[in-house]
Short mmCIF file of N, CA, C and O in Angstrom, two decimals:
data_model
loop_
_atom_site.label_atom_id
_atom_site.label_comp_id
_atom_site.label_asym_id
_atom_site.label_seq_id
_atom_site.Cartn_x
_atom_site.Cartn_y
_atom_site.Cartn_z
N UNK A 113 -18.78 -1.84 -6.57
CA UNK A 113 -17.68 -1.15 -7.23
C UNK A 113 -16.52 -1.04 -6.24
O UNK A 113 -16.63 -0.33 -5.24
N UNK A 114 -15.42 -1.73 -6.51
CA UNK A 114 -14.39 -1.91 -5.83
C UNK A 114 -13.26 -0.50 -5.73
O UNK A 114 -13.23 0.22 -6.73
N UNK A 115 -12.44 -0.16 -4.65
CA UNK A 115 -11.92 1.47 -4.96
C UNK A 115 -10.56 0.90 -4.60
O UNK A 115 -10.22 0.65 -3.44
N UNK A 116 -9.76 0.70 -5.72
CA UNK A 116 -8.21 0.60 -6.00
C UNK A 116 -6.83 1.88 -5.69
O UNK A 116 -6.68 2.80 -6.50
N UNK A 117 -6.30 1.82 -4.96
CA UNK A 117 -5.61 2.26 -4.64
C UNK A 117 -3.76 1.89 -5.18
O UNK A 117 -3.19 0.89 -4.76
N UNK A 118 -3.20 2.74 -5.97
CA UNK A 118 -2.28 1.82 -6.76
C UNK A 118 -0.65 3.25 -5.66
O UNK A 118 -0.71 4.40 -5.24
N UNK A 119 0.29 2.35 -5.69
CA UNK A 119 1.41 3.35 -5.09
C UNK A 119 2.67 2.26 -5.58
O UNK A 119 2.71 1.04 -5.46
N UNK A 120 3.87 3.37 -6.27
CA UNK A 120 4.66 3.05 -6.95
C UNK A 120 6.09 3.62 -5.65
O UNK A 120 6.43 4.75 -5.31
N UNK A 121 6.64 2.10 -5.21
CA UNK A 121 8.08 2.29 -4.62
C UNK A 121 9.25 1.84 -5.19
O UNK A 121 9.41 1.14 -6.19
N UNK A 122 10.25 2.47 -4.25
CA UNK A 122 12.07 2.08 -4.76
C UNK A 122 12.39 1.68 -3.29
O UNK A 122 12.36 2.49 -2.36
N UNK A 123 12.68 0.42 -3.15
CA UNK A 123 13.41 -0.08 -2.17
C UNK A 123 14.98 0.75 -2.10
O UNK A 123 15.70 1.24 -2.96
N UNK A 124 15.07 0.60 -0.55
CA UNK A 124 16.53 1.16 -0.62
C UNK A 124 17.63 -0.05 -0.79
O UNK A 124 17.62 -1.01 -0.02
N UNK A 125 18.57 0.07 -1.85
CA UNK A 125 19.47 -1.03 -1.41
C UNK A 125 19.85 -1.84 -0.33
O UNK A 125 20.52 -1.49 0.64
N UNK A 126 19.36 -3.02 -0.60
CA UNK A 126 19.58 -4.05 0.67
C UNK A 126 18.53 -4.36 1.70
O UNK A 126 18.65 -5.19 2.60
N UNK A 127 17.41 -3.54 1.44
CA UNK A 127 16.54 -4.26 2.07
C UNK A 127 14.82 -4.50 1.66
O UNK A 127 13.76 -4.51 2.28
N UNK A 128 15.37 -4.73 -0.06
CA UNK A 128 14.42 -5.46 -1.00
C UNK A 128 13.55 -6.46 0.43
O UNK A 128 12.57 -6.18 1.13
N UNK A 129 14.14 -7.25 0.40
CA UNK A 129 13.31 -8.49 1.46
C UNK A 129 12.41 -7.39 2.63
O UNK A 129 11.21 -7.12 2.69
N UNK A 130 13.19 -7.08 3.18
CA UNK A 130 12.06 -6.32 4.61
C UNK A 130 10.89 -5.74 3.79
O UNK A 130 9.69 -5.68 4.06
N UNK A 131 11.66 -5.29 2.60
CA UNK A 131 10.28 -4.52 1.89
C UNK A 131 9.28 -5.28 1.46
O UNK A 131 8.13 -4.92 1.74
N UNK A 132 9.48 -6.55 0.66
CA UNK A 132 8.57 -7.21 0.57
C UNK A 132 7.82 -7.97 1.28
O UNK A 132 6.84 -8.57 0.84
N UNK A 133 8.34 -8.03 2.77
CA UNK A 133 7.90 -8.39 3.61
C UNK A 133 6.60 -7.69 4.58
O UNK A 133 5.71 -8.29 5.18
N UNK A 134 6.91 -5.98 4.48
CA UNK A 134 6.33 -5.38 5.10
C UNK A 134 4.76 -4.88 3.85
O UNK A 134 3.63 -4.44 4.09
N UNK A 135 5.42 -5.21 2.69
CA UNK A 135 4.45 -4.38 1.99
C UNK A 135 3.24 -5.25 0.96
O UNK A 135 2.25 -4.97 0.28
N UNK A 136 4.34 -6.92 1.50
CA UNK A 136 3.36 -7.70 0.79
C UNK A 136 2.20 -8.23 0.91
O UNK A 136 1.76 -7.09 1.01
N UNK A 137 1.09 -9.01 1.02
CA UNK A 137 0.02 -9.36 0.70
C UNK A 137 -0.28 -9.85 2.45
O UNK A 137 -1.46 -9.84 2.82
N UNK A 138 0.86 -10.29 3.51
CA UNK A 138 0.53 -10.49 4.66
C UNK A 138 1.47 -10.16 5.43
O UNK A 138 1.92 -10.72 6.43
N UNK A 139 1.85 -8.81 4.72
CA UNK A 139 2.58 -7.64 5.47
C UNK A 139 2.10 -6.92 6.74
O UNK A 139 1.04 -7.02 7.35
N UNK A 140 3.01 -6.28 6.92
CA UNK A 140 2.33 -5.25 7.87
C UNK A 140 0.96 -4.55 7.98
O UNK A 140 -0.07 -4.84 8.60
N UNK A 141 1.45 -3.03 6.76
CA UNK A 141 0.25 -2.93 5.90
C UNK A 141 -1.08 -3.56 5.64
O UNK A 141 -2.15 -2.97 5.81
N UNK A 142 -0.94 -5.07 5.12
CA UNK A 142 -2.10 -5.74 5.27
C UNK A 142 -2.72 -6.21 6.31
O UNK A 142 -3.89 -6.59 6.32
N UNK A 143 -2.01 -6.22 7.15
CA UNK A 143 -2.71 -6.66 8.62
C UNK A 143 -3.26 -5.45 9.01
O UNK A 143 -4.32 -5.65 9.62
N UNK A 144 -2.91 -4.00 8.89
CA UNK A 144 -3.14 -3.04 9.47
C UNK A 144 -4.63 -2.95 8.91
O UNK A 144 -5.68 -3.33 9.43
N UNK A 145 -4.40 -2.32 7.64
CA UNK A 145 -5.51 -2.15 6.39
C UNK A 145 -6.93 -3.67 7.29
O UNK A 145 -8.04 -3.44 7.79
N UNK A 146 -6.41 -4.67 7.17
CA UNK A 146 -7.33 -5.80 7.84
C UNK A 146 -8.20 -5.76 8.83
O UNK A 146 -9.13 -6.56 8.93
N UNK A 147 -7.97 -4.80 9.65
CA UNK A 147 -8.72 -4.30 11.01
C UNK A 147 -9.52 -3.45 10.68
O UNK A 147 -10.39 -3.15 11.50
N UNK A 148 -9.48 -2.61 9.06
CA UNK A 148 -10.73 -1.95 8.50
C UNK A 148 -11.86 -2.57 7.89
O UNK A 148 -11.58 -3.26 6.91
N UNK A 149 -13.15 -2.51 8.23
CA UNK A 149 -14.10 -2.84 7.43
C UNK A 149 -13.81 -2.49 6.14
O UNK A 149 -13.17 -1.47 5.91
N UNK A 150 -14.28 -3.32 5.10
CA UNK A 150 -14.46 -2.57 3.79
C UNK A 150 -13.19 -3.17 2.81
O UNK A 150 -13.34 -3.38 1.61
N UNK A 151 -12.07 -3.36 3.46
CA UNK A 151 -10.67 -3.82 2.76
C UNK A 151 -10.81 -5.17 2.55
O UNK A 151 -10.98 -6.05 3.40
N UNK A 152 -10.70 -5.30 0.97
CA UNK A 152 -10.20 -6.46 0.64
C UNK A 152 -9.02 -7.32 0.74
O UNK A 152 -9.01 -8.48 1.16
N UNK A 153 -7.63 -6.36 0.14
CA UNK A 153 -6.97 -7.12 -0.12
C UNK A 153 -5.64 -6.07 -0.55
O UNK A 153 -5.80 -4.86 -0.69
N UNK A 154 -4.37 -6.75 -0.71
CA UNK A 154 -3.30 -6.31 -1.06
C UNK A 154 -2.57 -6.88 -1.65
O UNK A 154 -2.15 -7.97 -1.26
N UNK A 155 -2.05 -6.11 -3.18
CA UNK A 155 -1.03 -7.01 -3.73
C UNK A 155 0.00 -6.01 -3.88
O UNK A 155 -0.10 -4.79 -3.76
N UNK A 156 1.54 -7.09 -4.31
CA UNK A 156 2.55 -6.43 -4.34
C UNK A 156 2.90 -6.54 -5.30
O UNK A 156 2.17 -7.47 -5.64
N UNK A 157 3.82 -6.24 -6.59
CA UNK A 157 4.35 -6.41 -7.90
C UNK A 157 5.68 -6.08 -8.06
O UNK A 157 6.14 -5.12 -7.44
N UNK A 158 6.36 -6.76 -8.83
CA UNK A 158 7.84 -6.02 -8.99
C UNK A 158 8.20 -6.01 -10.42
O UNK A 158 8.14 -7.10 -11.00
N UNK A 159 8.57 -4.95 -11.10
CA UNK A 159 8.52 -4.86 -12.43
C UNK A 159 9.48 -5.33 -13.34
O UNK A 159 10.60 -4.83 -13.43
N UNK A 160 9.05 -6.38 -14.09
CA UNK A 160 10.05 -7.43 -14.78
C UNK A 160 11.16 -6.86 -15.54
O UNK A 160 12.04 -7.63 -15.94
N UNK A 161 11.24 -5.68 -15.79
CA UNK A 161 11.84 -4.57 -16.81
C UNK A 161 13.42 -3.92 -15.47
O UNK A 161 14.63 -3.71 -15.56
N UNK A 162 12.36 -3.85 -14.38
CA UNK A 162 13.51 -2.65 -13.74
C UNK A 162 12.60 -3.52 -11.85
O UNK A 162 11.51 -3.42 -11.27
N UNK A 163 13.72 -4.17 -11.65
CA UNK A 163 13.63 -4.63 -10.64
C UNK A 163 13.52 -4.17 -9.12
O UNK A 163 12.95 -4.67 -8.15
N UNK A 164 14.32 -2.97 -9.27
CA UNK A 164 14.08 -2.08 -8.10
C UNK A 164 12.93 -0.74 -8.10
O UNK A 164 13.10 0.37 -7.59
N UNK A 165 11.73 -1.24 -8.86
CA UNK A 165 10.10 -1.10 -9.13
C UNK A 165 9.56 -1.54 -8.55
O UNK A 165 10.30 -2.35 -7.98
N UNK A 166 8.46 -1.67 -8.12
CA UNK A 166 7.39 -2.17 -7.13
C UNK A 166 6.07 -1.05 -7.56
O UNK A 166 6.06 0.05 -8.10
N UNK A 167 5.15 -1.83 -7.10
CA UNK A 167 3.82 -1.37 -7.01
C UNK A 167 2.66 -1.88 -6.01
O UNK A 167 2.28 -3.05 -6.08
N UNK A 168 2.24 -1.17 -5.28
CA UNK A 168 1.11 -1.82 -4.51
C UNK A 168 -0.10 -1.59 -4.72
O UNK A 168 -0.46 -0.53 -5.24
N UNK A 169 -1.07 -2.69 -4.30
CA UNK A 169 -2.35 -2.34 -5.14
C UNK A 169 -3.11 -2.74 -4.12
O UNK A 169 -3.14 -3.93 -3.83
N UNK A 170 -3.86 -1.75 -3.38
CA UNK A 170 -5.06 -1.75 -1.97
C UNK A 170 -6.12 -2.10 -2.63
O UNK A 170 -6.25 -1.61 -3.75
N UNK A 171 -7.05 -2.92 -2.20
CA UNK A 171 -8.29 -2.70 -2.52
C UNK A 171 -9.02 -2.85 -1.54
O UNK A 171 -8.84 -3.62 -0.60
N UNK A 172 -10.51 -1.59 -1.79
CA UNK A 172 -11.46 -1.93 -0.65
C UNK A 172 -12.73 -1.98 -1.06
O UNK A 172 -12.66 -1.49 -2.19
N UNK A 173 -13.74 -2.23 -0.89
CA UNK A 173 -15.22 -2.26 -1.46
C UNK A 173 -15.82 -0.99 -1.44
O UNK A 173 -17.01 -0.93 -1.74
N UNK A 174 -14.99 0.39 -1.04
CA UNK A 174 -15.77 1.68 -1.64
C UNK A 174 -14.64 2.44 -0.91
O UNK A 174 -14.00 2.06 0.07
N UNK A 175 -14.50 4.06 -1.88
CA UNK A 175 -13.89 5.11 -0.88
C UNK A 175 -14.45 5.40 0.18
O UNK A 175 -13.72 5.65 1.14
N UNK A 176 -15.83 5.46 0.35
CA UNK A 176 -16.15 5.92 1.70
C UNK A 176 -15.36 4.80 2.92
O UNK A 176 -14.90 5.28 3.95
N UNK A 177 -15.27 3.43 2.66
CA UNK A 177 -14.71 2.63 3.32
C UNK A 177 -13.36 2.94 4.05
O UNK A 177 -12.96 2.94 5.22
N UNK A 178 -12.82 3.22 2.75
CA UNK A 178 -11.04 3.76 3.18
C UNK A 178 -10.90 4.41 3.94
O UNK A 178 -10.17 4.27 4.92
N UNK A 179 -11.95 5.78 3.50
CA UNK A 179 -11.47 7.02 4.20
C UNK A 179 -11.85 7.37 5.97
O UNK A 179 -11.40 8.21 6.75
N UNK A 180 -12.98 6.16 6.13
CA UNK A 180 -13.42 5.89 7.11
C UNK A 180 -12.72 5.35 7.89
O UNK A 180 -12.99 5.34 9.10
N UNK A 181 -11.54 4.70 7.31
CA UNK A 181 -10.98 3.66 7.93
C UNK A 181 -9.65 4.53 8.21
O UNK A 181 -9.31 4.54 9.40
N UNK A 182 -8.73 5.35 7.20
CA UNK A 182 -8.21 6.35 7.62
C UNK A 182 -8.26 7.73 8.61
O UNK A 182 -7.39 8.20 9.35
N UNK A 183 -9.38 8.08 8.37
CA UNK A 183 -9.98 8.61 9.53
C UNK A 183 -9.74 8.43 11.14
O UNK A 183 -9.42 9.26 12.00
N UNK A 184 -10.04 6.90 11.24
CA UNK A 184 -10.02 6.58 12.12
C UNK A 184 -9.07 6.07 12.86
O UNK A 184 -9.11 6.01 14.09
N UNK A 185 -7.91 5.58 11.93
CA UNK A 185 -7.05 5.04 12.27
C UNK A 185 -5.62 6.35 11.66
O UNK A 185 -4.60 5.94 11.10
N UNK A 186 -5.79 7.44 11.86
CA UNK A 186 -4.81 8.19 11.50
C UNK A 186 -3.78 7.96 12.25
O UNK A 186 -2.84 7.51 11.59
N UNK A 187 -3.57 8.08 13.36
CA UNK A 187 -2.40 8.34 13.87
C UNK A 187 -1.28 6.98 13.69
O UNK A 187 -0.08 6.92 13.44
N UNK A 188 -2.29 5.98 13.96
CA UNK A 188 -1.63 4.63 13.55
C UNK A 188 -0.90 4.45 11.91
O UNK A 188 0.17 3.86 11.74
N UNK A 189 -1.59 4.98 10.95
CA UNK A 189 -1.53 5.00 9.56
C UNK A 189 0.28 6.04 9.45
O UNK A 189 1.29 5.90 8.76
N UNK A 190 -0.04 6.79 10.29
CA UNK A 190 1.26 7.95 10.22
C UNK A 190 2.38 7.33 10.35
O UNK A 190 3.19 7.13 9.45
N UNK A 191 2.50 6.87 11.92
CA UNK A 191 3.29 6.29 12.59
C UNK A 191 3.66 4.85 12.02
O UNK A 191 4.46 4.18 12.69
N UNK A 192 3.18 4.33 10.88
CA UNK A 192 3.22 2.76 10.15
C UNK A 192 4.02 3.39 9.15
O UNK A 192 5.06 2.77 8.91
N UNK A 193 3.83 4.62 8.38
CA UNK A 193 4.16 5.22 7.50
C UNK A 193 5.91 5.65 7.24
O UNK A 193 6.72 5.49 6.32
N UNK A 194 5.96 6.36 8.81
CA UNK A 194 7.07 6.65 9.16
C UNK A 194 8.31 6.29 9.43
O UNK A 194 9.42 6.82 9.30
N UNK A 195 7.60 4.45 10.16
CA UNK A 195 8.69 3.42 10.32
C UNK A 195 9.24 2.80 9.05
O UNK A 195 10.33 2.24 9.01
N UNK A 196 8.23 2.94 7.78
CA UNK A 196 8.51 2.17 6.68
C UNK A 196 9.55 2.65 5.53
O UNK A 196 10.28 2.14 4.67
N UNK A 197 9.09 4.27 6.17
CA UNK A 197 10.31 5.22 5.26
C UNK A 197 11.74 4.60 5.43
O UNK A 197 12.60 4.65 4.55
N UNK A 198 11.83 4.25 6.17
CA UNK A 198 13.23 3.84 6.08
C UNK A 198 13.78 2.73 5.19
O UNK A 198 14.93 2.53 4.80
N UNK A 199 12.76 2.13 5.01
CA UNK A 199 12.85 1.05 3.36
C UNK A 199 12.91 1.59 2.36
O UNK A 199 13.28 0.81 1.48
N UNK A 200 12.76 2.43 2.06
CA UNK A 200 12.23 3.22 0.64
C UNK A 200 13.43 3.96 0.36
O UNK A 200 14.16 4.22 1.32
N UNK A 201 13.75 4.33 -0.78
CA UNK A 201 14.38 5.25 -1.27
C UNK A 201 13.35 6.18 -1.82
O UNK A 201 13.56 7.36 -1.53
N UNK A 202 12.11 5.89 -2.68
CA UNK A 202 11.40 6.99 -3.34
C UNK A 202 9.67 5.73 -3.23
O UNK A 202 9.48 4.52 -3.38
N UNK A 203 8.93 6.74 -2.96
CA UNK A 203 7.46 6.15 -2.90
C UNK A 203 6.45 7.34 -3.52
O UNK A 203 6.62 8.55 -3.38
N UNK A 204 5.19 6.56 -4.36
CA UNK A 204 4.77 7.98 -5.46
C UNK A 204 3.32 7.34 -5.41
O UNK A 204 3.08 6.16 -5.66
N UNK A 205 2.29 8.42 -4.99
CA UNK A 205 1.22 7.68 -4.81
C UNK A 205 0.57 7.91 -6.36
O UNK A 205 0.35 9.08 -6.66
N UNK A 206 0.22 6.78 -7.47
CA UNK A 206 0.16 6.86 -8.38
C UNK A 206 -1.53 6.85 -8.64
O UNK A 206 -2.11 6.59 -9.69
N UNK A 207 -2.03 7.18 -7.49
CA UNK A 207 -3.69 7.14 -8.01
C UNK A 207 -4.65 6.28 -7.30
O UNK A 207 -4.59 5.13 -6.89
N UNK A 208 -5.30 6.93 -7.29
CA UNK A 208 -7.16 6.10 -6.72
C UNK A 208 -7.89 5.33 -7.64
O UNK A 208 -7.35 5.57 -8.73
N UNK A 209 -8.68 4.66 -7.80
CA UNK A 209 -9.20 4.09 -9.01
C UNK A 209 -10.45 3.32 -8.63
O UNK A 209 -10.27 2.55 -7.69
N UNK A 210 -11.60 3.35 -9.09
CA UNK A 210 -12.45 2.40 -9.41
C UNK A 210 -12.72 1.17 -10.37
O UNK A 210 -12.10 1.30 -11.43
N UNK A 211 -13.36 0.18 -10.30
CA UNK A 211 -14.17 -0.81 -10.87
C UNK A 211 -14.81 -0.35 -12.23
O UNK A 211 -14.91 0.87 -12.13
N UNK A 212 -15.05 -0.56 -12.83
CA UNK A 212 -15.88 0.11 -14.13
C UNK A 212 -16.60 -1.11 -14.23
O UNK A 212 -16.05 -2.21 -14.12
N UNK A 213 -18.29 -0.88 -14.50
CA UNK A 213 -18.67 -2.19 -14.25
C UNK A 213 -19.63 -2.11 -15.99
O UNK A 213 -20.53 -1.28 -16.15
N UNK A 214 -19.31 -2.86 -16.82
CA UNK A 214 -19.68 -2.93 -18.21
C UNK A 214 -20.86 -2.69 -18.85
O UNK A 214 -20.93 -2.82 -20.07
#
């Protein structure tokens, strides 16, 4: 059961690109997240409707994984966090999520 992590941003004018750079699939972020056991993967989305939308979508093979991995890597996670604010105009963590398996 896979544990999805979904977060909804607004680039700040003009630096759409850094953002997708830092937040995409072999971004920053993903390299960071990469050094955790347990992480799959990262995607980025931009919403066909309203362009200055985005969504990111973490995945890892369990919460205990994440949080283990946050845990451990807090201060780094902060400080990644902090530098990135400056891309953003507005970032909204839209939820945790699991796998539902049929």
């Amino acid at each position: 059961m896979a544990h999805l992590i979904l977060w909804e941003f607004r680039p700040r004018p003009g630096s759409e690109r850094e953002f997708e750079i830092a937040y995409g699939p072999r971004g920053e972020w993903a390299a960071f997240f990469a050094k955790g056991e347990g992480y799959l993967d990262t995607q980025l989305f931009r919403d066909l409707l309203d362009s200055s939308r985005y969504l990111t979508l973490d995945r890892w093979v369990s919460r205990d994984a994440f949080e283990a991995f946050r845990r451990l890597h807090a201060e780094a996670y902060e400080a990644l966090d902090r530098r990135c604010e400056e891309l953003t105009s507005h970032e909204a963590a839209l939820g945790a999520f699991e796998t539902v398996e049929g």
